[in-house]
């Protein structure tokens, strides 16, 4: 990462493992203080420890992105710990593959809740801090090829990614 993010604070959801973890590690290398937000508190703490041991600044934050109270509490905890929220990476997500006729409504709602509701809730909570003192900030949603193209076994995922694209356009 070429940018110098010293003095900036980033929140990365779904960052206890996978793509989210790698994003968090790169943000830390660029100088940002990083909040590792995840359902998996132990995993979030482990990633934060890895960053701290490498000389960065990080905390683990327990966060269910589908729960407004948990999101608000988590984002406020980050602002209290680091003084601001400058970057939000809404990365939390899941994948459930089934043809529409076999897709349960519960799985459909779960997919939308994590991807779309989670992005909305974390954005809403982060903007409160980004707008404070006219600081501004950056919001990044994890889209995919499915933000633009369909896939026969991924109806809920494609719908969620289209929703994220719409949310990004509104926010911009």
mmCIF file of C-alpha atoms in Angstrom:
data_model
loop_
_atom_site.group_PDB
_atom_site.id
_atom_site.type_symbol
_atom_site.label_atom_id
_atom_site.label_comp_id
_atom_site.label_asym_id
_atom_site.label_seq_id
_atom_site.Cartn_x
_atom_site.Cartn_y
_atom_site.Cartn_z
ATOM 1 C CA UNK A 1 0.000 0.000 0.000
ATOM 2 C CA UNK A 2 1.568 3.288 -1.089
ATOM 3 C CA UNK A 3 -0.535 5.678 1.009
ATOM 4 C CA UNK A 4 0.640 7.044 4.343
ATOM 5 C CA UNK A 5 -2.249 6.543 6.732
ATOM 6 C CA UNK A 6 -0.461 7.740 9.858
ATOM 7 C CA UNK A 7 -2.913 9.444 12.190
ATOM 8 C CA UNK A 8 -5.914 7.738 10.589
ATOM 9 C CA UNK A 9 -8.175 5.138 12.167
ATOM 10 C CA UNK A 10 -9.675 2.283 10.162
ATOM 11 C CA UNK A 11 -12.476 -0.112 11.063
ATOM 12 C CA UNK A 12 -12.509 -3.365 9.098
ATOM 13 C CA UNK A 13 -15.487 -5.678 9.569
ATOM 14 C CA UNK A 14 -15.068 -9.410 9.155
ATOM 15 C CA UNK A 15 -11.366 -8.921 9.828
ATOM 16 C CA UNK A 16 -10.563 -11.893 12.075
ATOM 17 C CA UNK A 17 -9.623 -13.951 9.012
ATOM 18 C CA UNK A 18 -9.454 -14.051 5.234
ATOM 19 C CA UNK A 19 -9.663 -10.952 3.065
ATOM 20 C CA UNK A 20 -10.621 -8.733 6.007
ATOM 21 C CA UNK A 21 -7.535 -9.765 7.959
ATOM 22 C CA UNK A 22 -5.267 -9.050 4.996
ATOM 23 C CA UNK A 23 -6.874 -5.627 4.488
ATOM 24 C CA UNK A 24 -6.377 -4.835 8.182
ATOM 25 C CA UNK A 25 -2.717 -5.889 8.051
ATOM 26 C CA UNK A 26 -2.094 -3.675 5.002
ATOM 27 C CA UNK A 27 -3.832 -0.687 6.584
ATOM 28 C CA UNK A 28 -1.667 -1.136 9.678
ATOM 29 C CA UNK A 29 1.492 -1.339 7.545
ATOM 30 C CA UNK A 30 0.441 1.977 5.987
ATOM 31 C CA UNK A 31 0.317 3.516 9.466
ATOM 32 C CA UNK A 32 -3.386 3.436 10.332
ATOM 33 C CA UNK A 33 -4.649 2.438 13.746
ATOM 34 C CA UNK A 34 -6.937 -0.494 12.980
ATOM 35 C CA UNK A 35 -10.032 -1.903 14.658
ATOM 36 C CA UNK A 36 -10.511 -5.588 13.892
ATOM 37 C CA UNK A 37 -14.310 -5.918 14.038
ATOM 38 C CA UNK A 38 -15.700 -9.438 13.944
ATOM 39 C CA UNK A 39 -18.170 -11.859 15.518
ATOM 40 C CA UNK A 40 -15.122 -13.917 16.487
ATOM 41 C CA UNK A 41 -13.695 -11.897 19.390
ATOM 42 C CA UNK A 42 -10.767 -14.286 19.917
ATOM 43 C CA UNK A 43 -9.862 -14.104 16.236
ATOM 44 C CA UNK A 44 -10.194 -10.310 16.235
ATOM 45 C CA UNK A 45 -7.935 -10.072 19.264
ATOM 46 C CA UNK A 46 -5.377 -12.386 17.643
ATOM 47 C CA UNK A 47 -5.169 -10.185 14.530
ATOM 48 C CA UNK A 48 -4.918 -7.071 16.713
ATOM 49 C CA UNK A 49 -2.105 -8.731 18.688
ATOM 50 C CA UNK A 50 -0.297 -9.544 15.441
ATOM 51 C CA UNK A 51 -0.489 -5.897 14.370
ATOM 52 C CA UNK A 52 0.584 -4.605 17.777
ATOM 53 C CA UNK A 53 3.562 -6.992 17.921
ATOM 54 C CA UNK A 54 4.664 -5.704 14.504
ATOM 55 C CA UNK A 55 4.702 -2.145 15.864
ATOM 56 C CA UNK A 56 1.245 -1.050 14.753
ATOM 57 C CA UNK A 57 -1.808 0.011 16.726
ATOM 58 C CA UNK A 58 -4.886 -2.193 16.776
ATOM 59 C CA UNK A 59 -7.763 -3.393 18.908
ATOM 60 C CA UNK A 60 -10.178 -6.276 18.549
ATOM 61 C CA UNK A 61 -13.848 -5.321 18.645
ATOM 62 C CA UNK A 62 -16.696 -7.800 19.035
ATOM 63 C CA UNK A 63 -19.242 -6.807 16.402
ATOM 64 C CA UNK A 64 -22.315 -8.429 14.911
ATOM 65 C CA UNK A 65 -22.900 -6.166 11.910
ATOM 66 C CA UNK A 66 -26.580 -7.166 11.840
ATOM 67 C CA UNK A 67 -27.186 -5.741 15.325
ATOM 68 C CA UNK A 68 -27.545 -1.948 15.457
ATOM 69 C CA UNK A 69 -26.683 -1.680 19.143
ATOM 70 C CA UNK A 70 -23.571 -3.848 18.726
ATOM 71 C CA UNK A 71 -22.452 -1.785 15.727
ATOM 72 C CA UNK A 72 -22.999 1.555 17.474
ATOM 73 C CA UNK A 73 -21.215 0.353 20.611
ATOM 74 C CA UNK A 74 -18.321 -1.061 18.602
ATOM 75 C CA UNK A 75 -17.809 2.019 16.433
ATOM 76 C CA UNK A 76 -18.016 4.291 19.492
ATOM 77 C CA UNK A 77 -15.418 2.087 21.225
ATOM 78 C CA UNK A 78 -13.065 2.574 18.273
ATOM 79 C CA UNK A 79 -13.525 6.365 18.306
ATOM 80 C CA UNK A 80 -12.907 6.415 22.050
ATOM 81 C CA UNK A 81 -9.772 4.269 21.757
ATOM 82 C CA UNK A 82 -8.192 6.071 18.799
ATOM 83 C CA UNK A 83 -9.895 9.478 18.749
ATOM 84 C CA UNK A 84 -11.611 9.147 15.379
ATOM 85 C CA UNK A 85 -13.004 6.890 12.690
ATOM 86 C CA UNK A 86 -11.563 7.856 9.312
ATOM 87 C CA UNK A 87 -11.878 4.689 7.231
ATOM 88 C CA UNK A 88 -14.595 2.038 7.179
ATOM 89 C CA UNK A 89 -14.074 -1.167 5.248
ATOM 90 C CA UNK A 90 -17.390 -3.024 5.237
ATOM 91 C CA UNK A 91 -16.030 -6.476 4.521
ATOM 92 C CA UNK A 92 -18.156 -8.826 6.643
ATOM 93 C CA UNK A 93 -19.914 -11.334 4.443
ATOM 94 C CA UNK A 94 -20.893 -14.921 3.818
ATOM 95 C CA UNK A 95 -21.620 -17.090 0.807
ATOM 96 C CA UNK A 96 -24.498 -19.573 0.549
ATOM 97 C CA UNK A 97 -24.891 -21.343 -2.792
ATOM 98 C CA UNK A 98 -28.234 -22.820 -3.891
ATOM 99 C CA UNK A 99 -30.612 -22.507 -6.821
ATOM 100 C CA UNK A 100 -33.506 -20.147 -6.071
ATOM 101 C CA UNK A 101 -36.031 -22.977 -5.759
ATOM 102 C CA UNK A 102 -33.939 -24.554 -2.977
ATOM 103 C CA UNK A 103 -32.903 -21.335 -1.236
ATOM 104 C CA UNK A 104 -34.457 -20.975 2.200
ATOM 105 C CA UNK A 105 -35.947 -17.626 3.120
ATOM 106 C CA UNK A 106 -33.942 -17.723 6.357
ATOM 107 C CA UNK A 107 -30.688 -17.997 4.376
ATOM 108 C CA UNK A 108 -31.865 -15.233 2.018
ATOM 109 C CA UNK A 109 -32.538 -12.886 4.955
ATOM 110 C CA UNK A 110 -29.226 -13.815 6.608
ATOM 111 C CA UNK A 111 -27.295 -12.952 3.446
ATOM 112 C CA UNK A 112 -29.021 -9.574 3.066
ATOM 113 C CA UNK A 113 -28.639 -8.798 6.774
ATOM 114 C CA UNK A 114 -24.892 -9.385 6.833
ATOM 115 C CA UNK A 115 -24.001 -7.769 3.512
ATOM 116 C CA UNK A 116 -26.520 -4.943 3.065
ATOM 117 C CA UNK A 117 -27.849 -4.223 6.557
ATOM 118 C CA UNK A 118 -24.329 -4.573 7.960
ATOM 119 C CA UNK A 119 -22.961 -2.060 5.470
ATOM 120 C CA UNK A 120 -25.809 0.353 6.214
ATOM 121 C CA UNK A 121 -25.456 0.081 9.999
ATOM 122 C CA UNK A 122 -21.666 0.398 10.059
ATOM 123 C CA UNK A 123 -21.788 3.313 7.618
ATOM 124 C CA UNK A 124 -24.417 5.121 9.663
ATOM 125 C CA UNK A 125 -22.405 4.660 12.866
ATOM 126 C CA UNK A 126 -19.069 5.627 11.275
ATOM 127 C CA UNK A 127 -20.434 8.731 9.522
ATOM 128 C CA UNK A 128 -21.318 10.228 12.880
ATOM 129 C CA UNK A 129 -17.592 10.303 13.668
ATOM 130 C CA UNK A 130 -16.435 11.137 10.141
ATOM 131 C CA UNK A 131 -18.713 14.181 9.987
ATOM 132 C CA UNK A 132 -17.561 15.407 13.410
ATOM 133 C CA UNK A 133 -15.518 18.597 13.005
ATOM 134 C CA UNK A 134 -15.872 18.244 9.207
ATOM 135 C CA UNK A 135 -13.180 15.538 9.211
ATOM 136 C CA UNK A 136 -14.593 13.491 6.364
ATOM 137 C CA UNK A 137 -13.581 9.933 5.727
ATOM 138 C CA UNK A 138 -13.537 6.960 3.411
ATOM 139 C CA UNK A 139 -16.087 4.141 3.166
ATOM 140 C CA UNK A 140 -15.227 1.006 1.215
ATOM 141 C CA UNK A 141 -17.760 -1.723 0.431
ATOM 142 C CA UNK A 142 -16.610 -5.135 -0.741
ATOM 143 C CA UNK A 143 -18.263 -5.618 -4.082
ATOM 144 C CA UNK A 144 -17.531 -8.364 -6.553
ATOM 145 C CA UNK A 145 -18.170 -9.299 -10.148
ATOM 146 C CA UNK A 146 -21.645 -10.100 -8.803
ATOM 147 C CA UNK A 147 -22.249 -6.385 -8.261
ATOM 148 C CA UNK A 148 -22.790 -6.317 -12.038
ATOM 149 C CA UNK A 149 -23.361 -9.904 -13.186
ATOM 150 C CA UNK A 150 -25.700 -12.694 -12.171
ATOM 151 C CA UNK A 151 -24.927 -16.270 -11.207
ATOM 152 C CA UNK A 152 -27.597 -18.985 -11.218
ATOM 153 C CA UNK A 153 -26.649 -20.433 -7.815
ATOM 154 C CA UNK A 154 -26.038 -17.151 -5.986
ATOM 155 C CA UNK A 155 -29.367 -15.292 -6.038
ATOM 156 C CA UNK A 156 -29.069 -13.807 -2.544
ATOM 157 C CA UNK A 157 -25.379 -12.962 -2.948
ATOM 158 C CA UNK A 158 -25.930 -11.251 -6.313
ATOM 159 C CA UNK A 159 -28.851 -9.299 -4.862
ATOM 160 C CA UNK A 160 -26.759 -8.247 -1.856
ATOM 161 C CA UNK A 161 -23.857 -7.101 -4.036
ATOM 162 C CA UNK A 162 -26.228 -5.100 -6.252
ATOM 163 C CA UNK A 163 -27.604 -3.542 -3.064
ATOM 164 C CA UNK A 164 -24.108 -2.553 -1.932
ATOM 165 C CA UNK A 165 -23.465 -0.882 -5.268
ATOM 166 C CA UNK A 166 -26.661 1.129 -4.833
ATOM 167 C CA UNK A 167 -25.724 2.088 -1.275
ATOM 168 C CA UNK A 168 -22.278 3.206 -2.455
ATOM 169 C CA UNK A 169 -23.838 5.372 -5.156
ATOM 170 C CA UNK A 170 -26.168 7.001 -2.634
ATOM 171 C CA UNK A 171 -23.321 7.631 -0.195
ATOM 172 C CA UNK A 172 -21.101 9.113 -2.906
#
